[in-house]
Amino acid sequence: MGDNKRFVYWVRRLSEIAMIGWLSMMLLVDLAVAVGAGGLQFLVPVCGAVGIVAVVLRRRYRIEGFAVLMACSLGVSLLIGAINVVGVPGSAESGALLILTIGVLRHVEPVRRAATLSLVAMGVLMAEGGMRDYHNGGLAFSFMLFIGWATAAGVGGYLRFQQERRVEAIHTVRRSERLELARELHDLVAHHITGIVVQAQAARTVAEMKPEAVTPALDAIANAGVEALTSMRRLVSVLRAEDEAARTPGTSLADLRLLTERFSAGGPGVSFEVGQGITDGALPPEVMTTLHRVLQESLTNVRRHAPEPDGWRSICGSTSAPYGCACATTARPPTRASHA
């Protein structure tokens, strides 16, 4: 991933350098034409220099640089046309306008503003070709500039369409991830609340025969409530994240082991085993999340459906092969609860 980013960075840098070099070469052509034509034609290279600066600073001052270049170009065109002197459209000036048009159509929001700015740019280019009428060649210049503008508008519109598709795909993925986390939150709440209800019912039953056993039961209920709140806060913080949201709530094999140990402390005996060679790094995040969910659901069902303290009750849910399954089993003495 790091090599790809470095490659993309250098491609962008080299393309930027090539584009600035291309505009600089056209600026030299404009200077040569200004020396040959004389008069107000020397204003055309000035517009070309303004255009190069606007292209260099386009990421920071995209609309401002575009507006300054259009104003400069239109002013020179009106001045040359009003005095009725020989004028030639500037190649660096026109190239910078076309490059900035592509960027405006791709990045400026909303799309209505981008379309308006691009249409204004077309008017400026038509004024440049029509008012700088070099030996009655204004129509030909206007036609070539219009073809250039249409090409730039097509490229900018296509890039914007691809960017919006990319953004929509990202939003779709994030929505699906948030729905997955919402399901995780539902399972988590069901697990903890079931434990709290069972322990409260047990405390009420024991209170009549052994009042001294009520205090540990209340402590277990309080601990289960704190665990539920902590887990809920962690998941809700992920759900609220707008950018760089985590795909999972941080589940690891240590979390699974801790879950079974806490279950055993206040309920049927459960043990946790991990297959040889299985580590957090060996399992994809989605598999870890599935294991956590299956184990949590298994423990919840054991607590809910295993009234016999010495009976065997086992609920097992398989995950995707080849990663194995997660199982919850109650027994006296403790037996295996989960394996991956």
Coordinates of C-alpha atoms in Angstrom, one line a residue:
M1 CA 0.0 0.0 0.0
G2 CA 2.8 2.4 0.8
D3 CA 4.6 1.7 -2.5
N4 CA 1.3 2.4 -4.4
K5 CA 0.8 5.7 -2.6
R6 CA 4.4 6.7 -3.4
F7 CA 3.9 5.8 -7.0
V8 CA 0.7 7.8 -7.3
Y9 CA 2.3 10.7 -5.6
W10 CA 5.2 10.8 -8.1
V11 CA 2.9 10.4 -11.0
R12 CA 0.9 13.4 -9.9
R13 CA 4.1 15.4 -9.3
L14 CA 5.5 14.6 -12.7
S15 CA 2.2 15.3 -14.5
E16 CA 2.1 18.7 -12.7
I17 CA 5.6 19.5 -13.8
A18 CA 4.8 18.5 -17.3
M19 CA 1.7 20.6 -17.4
I20 CA 3.5 23.7 -16.1
G21 CA 6.3 23.1 -18.6
W22 CA 3.8 22.8 -21.4
L23 CA 2.1 26.1 -20.4
S24 CA 5.6 27.8 -20.1
M25 CA 6.5 26.7 -23.6
M26 CA 3.2 28.2 -24.9
L27 CA 4.0 31.4 -23.0
L28 CA 7.3 31.7 -24.8
V29 CA 5.3 31.4 -28.1
D30 CA 3.1 34.2 -26.9
L31 CA 6.1 36.3 -26.2
A32 CA 7.5 35.7 -29.7
V33 CA 4.1 36.6 -31.2
A34 CA 4.0 39.8 -29.1
V35 CA 7.4 40.8 -30.2
G36 CA 6.4 40.4 -33.9
A37 CA 2.9 42.0 -33.6
G38 CA 3.8 44.8 -31.2
G39 CA 1.2 47.1 -29.7
L40 CA -1.3 45.8 -27.1
Q41 CA -0.3 42.2 -27.9
F42 CA 2.2 42.4 -25.1
L43 CA -0.8 42.2 -22.7
V44 CA -1.5 38.7 -23.9
P45 CA 1.7 37.1 -22.3
V46 CA 0.8 38.9 -19.1
C47 CA -2.6 37.0 -19.1
G48 CA -0.7 33.8 -19.9
A49 CA 1.6 34.4 -16.8
V50 CA -1.5 35.1 -14.7
G51 CA -3.0 31.8 -16.0
I52 CA 0.1 29.8 -15.1
V53 CA 0.0 31.2 -11.5
A54 CA -3.7 30.4 -11.3
V55 CA -3.0 26.8 -12.4
V56 CA -0.2 26.4 -9.9
L57 CA -2.4 27.7 -7.0
R58 CA -5.6 26.0 -8.3
R59 CA -6.0 23.6 -5.3
R60 CA -5.9 26.4 -2.8
Y61 CA -7.6 29.2 -4.8
R62 CA -9.6 27.4 -7.4
I63 CA -12.5 29.8 -7.9
E64 CA -10.5 32.9 -7.1
G65 CA -7.7 32.2 -9.6
F66 CA -10.3 31.1 -12.2
A67 CA -12.2 34.4 -11.8
V68 CA -9.0 36.6 -11.9
L69 CA -7.9 34.9 -15.1
M70 CA -11.2 35.2 -16.8
A71 CA -11.4 38.9 -15.8
C72 CA -7.9 39.6 -17.1
S73 CA -8.5 37.7 -20.4
L74 CA -11.9 39.4 -21.0
G75 CA -10.4 42.9 -20.2
V76 CA -7.6 42.4 -22.7
S77 CA -10.0 41.1 -25.4
L78 CA -12.4 44.1 -24.9
L79 CA -9.4 46.5 -25.0
I80 CA -8.0 45.1 -28.2
G81 CA -11.4 44.9 -29.8
A82 CA -12.3 48.5 -28.8
I83 CA -9.1 50.0 -30.2
N84 CA -9.4 47.8 -33.3
V85 CA -5.7 46.8 -33.4
V86 CA -4.2 43.5 -34.5
G87 CA -4.5 40.8 -31.8
V88 CA -3.9 37.1 -31.5
P89 CA -5.4 34.8 -28.8
G90 CA -2.9 33.7 -26.2
S91 CA -2.1 30.0 -26.2
A92 CA -0.9 29.9 -22.6
E93 CA -3.9 32.0 -21.5
S94 CA -6.3 29.7 -23.4
G95 CA -4.6 26.5 -22.1
A96 CA -4.8 27.7 -18.5
L97 CA -8.5 28.5 -18.9
L98 CA -9.2 25.0 -20.3
I99 CA -7.2 23.3 -17.4
L100 CA -9.0 25.4 -14.8
T101 CA -12.4 24.6 -16.5
I102 CA -11.7 20.9 -16.0
G103 CA -10.9 21.4 -12.4
V104 CA -13.9 23.6 -11.7
L105 CA -16.3 21.0 -13.3
R106 CA -14.7 18.3 -11.3
H107 CA -14.4 19.8 -7.8
V108 CA -16.6 22.9 -7.4
E109 CA -19.8 22.4 -5.4
P110 CA -22.7 22.6 -6.1
V111 CA -22.8 21.4 -9.6
R112 CA -24.9 24.4 -10.6
R113 CA -22.0 26.8 -9.7
A114 CA -19.5 24.7 -11.6
A115 CA -21.7 24.7 -14.7
T116 CA -22.2 28.4 -14.5
L117 CA -18.4 29.1 -14.2
S118 CA -17.7 26.8 -17.1
L119 CA -20.3 28.6 -19.3
V120 CA -18.7 32.0 -18.4
A121 CA -15.3 30.5 -19.4
M122 CA -16.8 29.6 -22.8
G123 CA -17.9 33.2 -23.2
V124 CA -14.5 34.5 -22.3
L125 CA -12.9 32.2 -24.9
M126 CA -15.3 33.2 -27.6
A127 CA -14.6 36.9 -26.8
E128 CA -10.9 36.1 -27.0
G129 CA -11.2 34.5 -30.5
G130 CA -13.7 37.0 -31.9
M131 CA -12.2 40.3 -30.6
R132 CA -8.6 39.5 -31.2
D133 CA -9.3 39.3 -34.9
Y134 CA -5.9 38.6 -36.6
H135 CA -6.4 39.3 -40.3
N136 CA -10.0 38.3 -40.2
G137 CA -9.2 34.9 -38.5
G138 CA -11.5 35.5 -35.6
L139 CA -14.1 32.9 -36.7
A140 CA -11.4 30.2 -37.0
F141 CA -9.9 31.1 -33.7
S142 CA -13.4 31.0 -32.0
F143 CA -14.1 27.6 -33.5
M144 CA -10.8 26.1 -32.3
L145 CA -11.3 27.6 -28.8
F146 CA -14.9 26.2 -28.7
I147 CA -13.6 22.8 -29.6
G148 CA -11.1 23.0 -26.8
W149 CA -13.7 24.2 -24.3
A150 CA -16.1 21.4 -25.3
T151 CA -13.3 18.8 -24.8
A152 CA -12.4 20.3 -21.4
A153 CA -16.0 20.4 -20.4
G154 CA -16.5 16.7 -21.4
V155 CA -13.4 15.6 -19.5
G156 CA -14.4 17.6 -16.4
G157 CA -17.9 16.3 -16.5
Y158 CA -16.7 12.7 -16.8
L159 CA -14.2 13.0 -13.9
R160 CA -17.0 14.5 -11.7
F161 CA -19.3 11.6 -12.6
Q162 CA -16.6 9.1 -11.6
Q163 CA -15.9 11.0 -8.4
E164 CA -19.6 11.0 -7.4
R165 CA -19.8 7.3 -8.1
R166 CA -16.8 6.7 -5.9
V167 CA -18.3 8.8 -3.1
E168 CA -21.6 7.0 -3.4
A169 CA -19.8 3.7 -3.2
I170 CA -18.0 4.8 -0.1
H171 CA -21.2 6.0 1.5
T172 CA -22.9 2.6 0.7
V173 CA -20.0 0.7 2.3
R174 CA -20.1 2.9 5.4
R175 CA -23.9 2.5 5.7
S176 CA -23.6 -1.3 5.5
E177 CA -20.8 -1.2 8.1
R178 CA -23.0 0.9 10.4
L179 CA -25.9 -1.6 10.0
E180 CA -23.5 -4.4 10.9
L181 CA -22.5 -2.5 14.0
A182 CA -26.1 -1.9 14.8
R183 CA -26.8 -5.6 14.7
E184 CA -23.7 -6.1 16.9
L185 CA -25.1 -3.6 19.4
H186 CA -28.4 -5.4 19.4
D187 CA -26.7 -8.8 20.2
L188 CA -24.6 -7.1 22.8
V189 CA -27.5 -5.5 24.6
A190 CA -29.5 -8.8 24.5
H191 CA -26.5 -10.7 26.0
H192 CA -26.0 -8.3 28.9
I193 CA -29.6 -7.6 29.6
T194 CA -30.4 -11.4 29.7
G195 CA -27.6 -11.9 32.2
I196 CA -28.9 -9.0 34.4
V197 CA -32.5 -10.3 34.3
V198 CA -31.4 -13.9 35.2
Q199 CA -29.2 -12.7 38.0
A200 CA -32.0 -10.5 39.4
Q201 CA -34.5 -13.3 39.3
A202 CA -32.0 -15.6 41.1
A203 CA -31.3 -12.9 43.7
R204 CA -35.0 -12.6 44.4
T205 CA -35.3 -16.3 44.9
V206 CA -32.2 -16.7 47.0
A207 CA -33.1 -13.7 49.2
E208 CA -35.9 -15.7 51.0
M209 CA -33.6 -18.6 51.9
K210 CA -30.1 -17.0 52.1
P211 CA -30.2 -13.2 52.5
E212 CA -26.4 -13.1 52.7
A213 CA -26.1 -14.2 49.1
V214 CA -28.0 -11.2 47.8
T215 CA -25.1 -8.8 48.0
P216 CA -22.8 -10.8 45.7
A217 CA -25.7 -11.1 43.3
L218 CA -26.3 -7.4 43.3
D219 CA -22.5 -6.9 42.7
A220 CA -22.7 -9.2 39.7
I221 CA -25.7 -7.3 38.4
A222 CA -23.9 -4.0 38.8
N223 CA -20.8 -5.3 37.0
A224 CA -22.9 -6.6 34.2
G225 CA -24.5 -3.2 33.8
V226 CA -21.1 -1.5 33.7
E227 CA -19.9 -3.9 31.1
A228 CA -23.0 -3.3 29.0
L229 CA -22.6 0.5 29.2
T230 CA -18.9 0.3 28.3
S231 CA -19.5 -1.9 25.3
M232 CA -22.5 0.2 24.2
R233 CA -20.4 3.4 24.4
R234 CA -17.6 1.8 22.3
L235 CA -20.0 0.7 19.6
V236 CA -22.0 4.0 19.6
S237 CA -18.7 5.9 19.2
V238 CA -18.0 3.9 16.1
L239 CA -21.5 4.4 14.8
R240 CA -21.2 8.2 15.2
A241 CA -17.8 8.4 13.4
E242 CA -18.2 10.1 10.0
D243 CA -14.8 9.3 8.6
E244 CA -12.3 6.5 9.1
A245 CA -14.9 4.5 11.0
A246 CA -13.7 1.1 12.2
R247 CA -15.1 -2.0 10.6
T248 CA -15.2 -3.9 13.9
P249 CA -15.7 -2.9 17.6
G250 CA -12.2 -4.1 18.5
T251 CA -12.9 -7.8 19.0
S252 CA -9.9 -10.0 19.7
L253 CA -9.3 -13.5 21.0
A254 CA -8.5 -12.0 24.4
D255 CA -12.0 -10.3 24.3
L256 CA -13.6 -13.7 23.6
R257 CA -11.7 -15.3 26.5
L258 CA -12.6 -12.5 28.8
L259 CA -16.3 -12.9 27.8
T260 CA -16.3 -16.6 28.7
E261 CA -14.5 -15.9 32.0
R262 CA -17.0 -13.3 33.1
F263 CA -19.8 -15.6 32.1
S264 CA -18.4 -18.5 34.2
A265 CA -18.0 -16.1 37.2
G266 CA -21.7 -15.5 37.4
G267 CA -23.2 -18.5 35.6
P268 CA -22.5 -22.1 34.4
G269 CA -18.9 -23.1 34.1
V270 CA -17.5 -22.4 30.6
S271 CA -13.9 -22.8 29.3
F272 CA -12.3 -21.2 26.3
E273 CA -9.8 -22.8 24.0
V274 CA -8.0 -21.6 20.8
G275 CA -6.8 -23.9 18.2
Q276 CA -3.0 -24.2 17.6
G277 CA -1.6 -21.6 15.3
I278 CA -4.7 -19.3 15.4
T279 CA -3.9 -15.7 16.3
D280 CA -5.6 -12.4 15.9
G281 CA -3.6 -11.6 12.8
A282 CA -4.5 -14.9 11.2
L283 CA -8.2 -14.2 11.2
P284 CA -9.9 -11.5 9.1
P285 CA -11.8 -8.8 11.0
E286 CA -15.2 -10.0 9.7
V287 CA -14.4 -13.6 11.0
M288 CA -13.5 -12.2 14.4
T289 CA -16.7 -10.3 14.5
T290 CA -18.7 -13.4 13.5
L291 CA -16.9 -15.5 16.2
H292 CA -17.7 -12.8 18.8
R293 CA -21.3 -12.7 17.8
V294 CA -21.8 -16.5 17.7
L295 CA -20.1 -16.9 21.1
Q296 CA -22.2 -14.2 22.6
E297 CA -25.4 -15.6 21.2
S298 CA -24.4 -19.1 22.5
L299 CA -23.7 -17.9 26.0
T300 CA -27.0 -15.9 26.0
N301 CA -28.9 -19.0 24.9
V302 CA -27.1 -21.2 27.5
R303 CA -28.1 -18.8 30.3
R304 CA -31.6 -18.5 29.0
H305 CA -32.3 -22.2 28.3
A306 CA -30.2 -24.2 30.8
P307 CA -32.1 -24.4 34.0
E308 CA -30.5 -27.6 35.2
P309 CA -27.3 -26.7 37.0
D310 CA -25.7 -30.1 36.3
G311 CA -27.1 -30.7 32.9
W312 CA -25.4 -30.5 29.6
R313 CA -26.6 -27.8 27.3
S314 CA -24.7 -26.8 24.1
I315 CA -25.5 -24.3 21.4
C316 CA -23.0 -24.2 18.6
G317 CA -22.9 -21.8 15.6
S318 CA -20.4 -22.4 12.7
T319 CA -18.6 -19.6 11.0
S320 CA -17.1 -19.6 7.5
A321 CA -14.7 -22.4 6.8
P322 CA -11.8 -22.9 7.2
Y323 CA -11.8 -20.9 10.5
G324 CA -13.9 -23.3 12.6
C325 CA -16.7 -22.6 14.9
A326 CA -17.6 -21.0 18.3
C327 CA -19.4 -23.1 20.8
A328 CA -20.9 -22.5 24.3
T329 CA -21.3 -25.5 26.5
T330 CA -22.4 -25.7 30.2
A331 CA -21.4 -28.5 32.5
R332 CA -20.1 -29.4 35.8
P333 CA -17.1 -29.4 35.8
P334 CA -16.3 -26.7 33.2
T335 CA -15.8 -27.8 29.6
R336 CA -14.8 -26.3 26.4
A337 CA -16.7 -23.2 25.5
S338 CA -15.2 -22.0 22.3
H339 CA -12.7 -23.0 19.7
A340 CA -11.5 -21.2 16.6

